[in-house]
């Protein structure tokens, strides 16, 4: 078994309204960051897990995204999977 | 002026409880993903902006994180800044 960590990013699709992003953009402008043109807010999900192989890990994480982590009607997702070499390693 | 996009990831500090992560882990287990050992949920924020230089862009994004995007008591953040070569490019 291999210990892996998957880092998943879920973002609203470009055509979908993002009220959180609009609010953050307004907040930044109020603080003086007027050079900001657009803000999009999504989710970051870090999954620590075991897998038989890196290939299997990627397939499982893809299935997790499709079944729970992302709403494919309004969200896109992408992820990377890294092997964890030391059990106690935290990033 | 350079057009850049900053990709910011904000995560709960390792010592901070993450009820969202616990809920996602339980949901994944219910769906049969029993190999998952830990889930941490954070935020992903994509900021499109203009800057005089890449160096200035990094300083401005760091300031945005400290002033608004992350709560440094309970959250860590990291980011990368990339130059956008074509105005209409979307990822």
Short mmCIF file of C-alpha atoms in Angstrom, two decimals:
data_model
loop_
_atom_site.label_atom_id
_atom_site.label_comp_id
_atom_site.label_asym_id
_atom_site.label_seq_id
_atom_site.Cartn_x
_atom_site.Cartn_y
_atom_site.Cartn_z
CA UNK A 1 0.00 0.00 0.00
CA UNK A 2 1.10 3.53 -0.79
CA UNK A 3 0.24 6.53 1.34
CA UNK A 4 -0.80 9.47 -0.82
CA UNK A 5 -2.22 12.95 -0.46
CA UNK A 6 -4.60 14.31 -3.09
CA UNK A 7 -5.01 18.07 -3.47
CA UNK A 8 -8.33 18.86 -5.13
CA UNK A 9 -9.42 22.28 -6.37
CA UNK A 10 -13.10 22.84 -7.13
CA UNK A 11 -14.03 26.09 -8.91
CA UNK A 12 -17.32 27.57 -10.15
CA UNK A 13 -17.56 27.13 -13.93
CA UNK A 14 -16.70 30.35 -15.81
CA UNK A 15 -20.35 30.87 -16.89
CA UNK A 16 -21.68 30.50 -13.33
CA UNK A 17 -22.24 33.53 -11.09
CA UNK A 18 -19.87 33.67 -8.13
CA UNK A 19 -21.36 35.95 -5.44
CA UNK A 20 -18.54 35.04 -3.01
CA UNK A 21 -15.99 36.21 -5.56
CA UNK A 22 -17.87 39.49 -6.12
CA UNK A 23 -17.97 40.11 -2.37
CA UNK A 24 -14.25 39.41 -1.98
CA UNK A 25 -13.46 41.72 -4.92
CA UNK A 26 -15.50 44.53 -3.29
CA UNK A 27 -13.75 43.93 0.03
CA UNK A 28 -10.34 44.14 -1.63
CA UNK A 29 -11.33 47.37 -3.42
CA UNK A 30 -12.45 48.87 -0.08
CA UNK A 31 -9.01 48.02 1.33
CA UNK A 32 -7.33 49.83 -1.57
CA UNK A 33 -6.58 46.90 -3.89
CA UNK A 34 -8.15 48.62 -6.88
CA UNK A 35 -5.97 46.80 -9.40
CA UNK A 36 -8.05 43.63 -8.88
CA UNK A 37 -10.25 42.92 -11.90
CA UNK A 38 -11.88 39.64 -11.02
CA UNK A 39 -12.04 37.20 -8.12
CA UNK A 40 -13.34 33.63 -8.22
CA UNK A 41 -13.73 31.63 -5.02
CA UNK A 42 -13.63 27.85 -4.93
CA UNK A 43 -12.82 25.01 -2.57
CA UNK A 44 -9.56 23.32 -1.74
CA UNK A 45 -9.81 19.76 -0.41
CA UNK A 46 -6.82 17.75 0.80
CA UNK A 47 -7.47 14.00 1.02
CA UNK A 48 -4.96 11.73 2.83
CA UNK A 49 -5.47 8.10 1.88
CA UNK A 50 -3.93 4.75 1.08
CA UNK A 51 -3.91 3.18 -2.37
CA UNK A 52 -2.43 0.16 -4.14
CA UNK A 53 -0.75 2.41 -6.70
CA UNK A 54 -0.62 6.00 -7.88
CA UNK A 55 -2.81 5.01 -10.84
CA UNK A 56 -5.46 3.56 -8.51
CA UNK A 57 -5.23 6.64 -6.26
CA UNK A 58 -5.97 8.95 -9.20
CA UNK A 59 -8.96 6.84 -10.26
CA UNK A 60 -10.38 6.84 -6.71
CA UNK A 61 -9.93 10.59 -6.29
CA UNK A 62 -11.57 11.20 -9.67
CA UNK A 63 -14.54 9.11 -8.47
CA UNK A 64 -14.69 11.06 -5.17
CA UNK A 65 -14.84 14.33 -7.11
CA UNK A 66 -17.63 13.08 -9.38
CA UNK A 67 -19.69 11.57 -6.56
CA UNK A 68 -19.27 14.08 -3.74
CA UNK A 69 -16.61 16.79 -3.87
CA UNK A 70 -17.75 18.68 -6.98
CA UNK A 71 -21.18 19.49 -8.41
CA UNK A 72 -20.46 18.93 -12.09
CA UNK A 73 -23.43 21.07 -13.19
CA UNK A 74 -21.89 24.26 -11.84
CA UNK A 75 -18.31 23.36 -10.87
CA UNK A 76 -15.07 22.21 -12.46
CA UNK A 77 -12.41 20.27 -10.58
CA UNK A 78 -8.81 19.29 -10.97
CA UNK A 79 -6.39 17.56 -8.65
CA UNK A 80 -2.89 16.29 -8.18
CA UNK A 81 -1.84 13.21 -6.22
CA UNK A 82 1.52 12.96 -4.44
CA UNK A 83 3.11 10.07 -2.65
CA UNK A 84 3.79 10.67 1.05
CA UNK A 85 7.19 9.26 1.90
CA UNK A 86 7.21 9.68 5.67
CA UNK A 87 4.24 8.78 7.80
CA UNK A 88 4.50 11.85 10.01
CA UNK A 89 5.03 14.37 7.23
CA UNK A 90 2.68 17.32 7.31
CA UNK A 91 2.89 20.13 4.80
CA UNK B 1 1.49 46.91 -16.76
CA UNK B 2 1.40 43.14 -16.57
CA UNK B 3 -1.77 41.11 -16.34
CA UNK B 4 -1.42 38.33 -13.77
CA UNK B 5 -3.53 35.69 -12.08
CA UNK B 6 -2.83 34.74 -8.47
CA UNK B 7 -3.99 31.36 -7.17
CA UNK B 8 -4.32 31.45 -3.40
CA UNK B 9 -4.93 28.43 -1.17
CA UNK B 10 -6.08 29.03 2.41
CA UNK B 11 -6.13 26.03 4.75
CA UNK B 12 -7.03 25.56 8.42
CA UNK B 13 -3.84 25.28 10.50
CA UNK B 14 -3.01 21.65 11.40
CA UNK B 15 -3.87 22.23 15.09
CA UNK B 16 -7.30 23.73 14.28
CA UNK B 17 -10.43 21.59 14.18
CA UNK B 18 -11.91 21.22 10.71
CA UNK B 19 -15.57 20.17 11.01
CA UNK B 20 -16.06 20.52 7.24
CA UNK B 21 -13.23 18.06 6.67
CA UNK B 22 -14.70 15.59 9.16
CA UNK B 23 -18.09 15.81 7.43
CA UNK B 24 -16.55 15.24 3.99
CA UNK B 25 -14.56 12.27 5.31
CA UNK B 26 -17.75 10.71 6.72
CA UNK B 27 -19.56 11.33 3.43
CA UNK B 28 -16.76 9.65 1.49
CA UNK B 29 -16.82 6.65 3.88
CA UNK B 30 -20.60 6.32 3.39
CA UNK B 31 -20.00 6.21 -0.37
CA UNK B 32 -17.46 3.38 0.08
CA UNK B 33 -14.21 5.36 0.07
CA UNK B 34 -12.99 3.72 3.28
CA UNK B 35 -9.31 4.16 2.40
CA UNK B 36 -9.56 7.87 3.21
CA UNK B 37 -7.76 8.65 6.48
CA UNK B 38 -8.08 12.42 6.72
CA UNK B 39 -9.73 15.30 4.87
CA UNK B 40 -8.99 19.01 5.31
CA UNK B 41 -11.14 21.61 3.59
CA UNK B 42 -9.86 25.05 2.70
CA UNK B 43 -10.52 27.85 0.26
CA UNK B 44 -9.20 28.46 -3.23
CA UNK B 45 -9.21 32.08 -4.43
CA UNK B 46 -8.23 33.13 -7.94
CA UNK B 47 -7.41 36.83 -8.27
CA UNK B 48 -7.04 38.42 -11.73
CA UNK B 49 -5.23 41.75 -11.55
CA UNK B 50 -2.75 44.14 -13.11
CA UNK B 51 0.68 44.88 -11.66
CA UNK B 52 3.82 46.79 -12.58
CA UNK B 53 5.91 43.63 -12.21
CA UNK B 54 5.73 40.05 -10.97
CA UNK B 55 7.58 41.15 -7.83
CA UNK B 56 4.98 43.84 -7.11
CA UNK B 57 2.15 41.39 -7.84
CA UNK B 58 3.51 38.93 -5.24
CA UNK B 59 3.79 41.69 -2.63
CA UNK B 60 0.24 42.88 -3.29
CA UNK B 61 -1.22 39.36 -3.12
CA UNK B 62 0.68 38.69 0.12
CA UNK B 63 -0.89 41.87 1.55
CA UNK B 64 -4.37 40.79 0.36
CA UNK B 65 -3.94 37.45 2.14
CA UNK B 66 -2.84 39.11 5.37
CA UNK B 67 -5.57 41.77 5.34
CA UNK B 68 -8.60 39.88 4.04
CA UNK B 69 -8.26 36.47 2.43
CA UNK B 70 -6.82 34.48 5.36
CA UNK B 71 -7.38 34.65 9.12
CA UNK B 72 -3.82 34.16 10.32
CA UNK B 73 -4.93 33.00 13.78
CA UNK B 74 -6.49 29.82 12.43
CA UNK B 75 -5.43 29.61 8.79
CA UNK B 76 -2.30 29.23 6.67
CA UNK B 77 -2.03 30.47 3.10
CA UNK B 78 0.19 30.05 0.11
CA UNK B 79 -0.10 31.28 -3.46
CA UNK B 80 1.46 31.34 -6.87
CA UNK B 81 1.34 34.19 -9.38
CA UNK B 82 1.40 33.61 -13.15
CA UNK B 83 1.59 36.07 -15.97
CA UNK B 84 -1.41 36.04 -18.34
CA UNK B 85 -0.15 36.34 -21.89
CA UNK B 86 -3.44 36.69 -23.76
CA UNK B 87 -6.21 38.91 -22.55
CA UNK B 88 -8.99 36.44 -23.32
CA UNK B 89 -7.30 33.37 -21.88
CA UNK B 90 -9.38 31.45 -19.38
CA UNK B 91 -8.08 28.35 -17.66
#
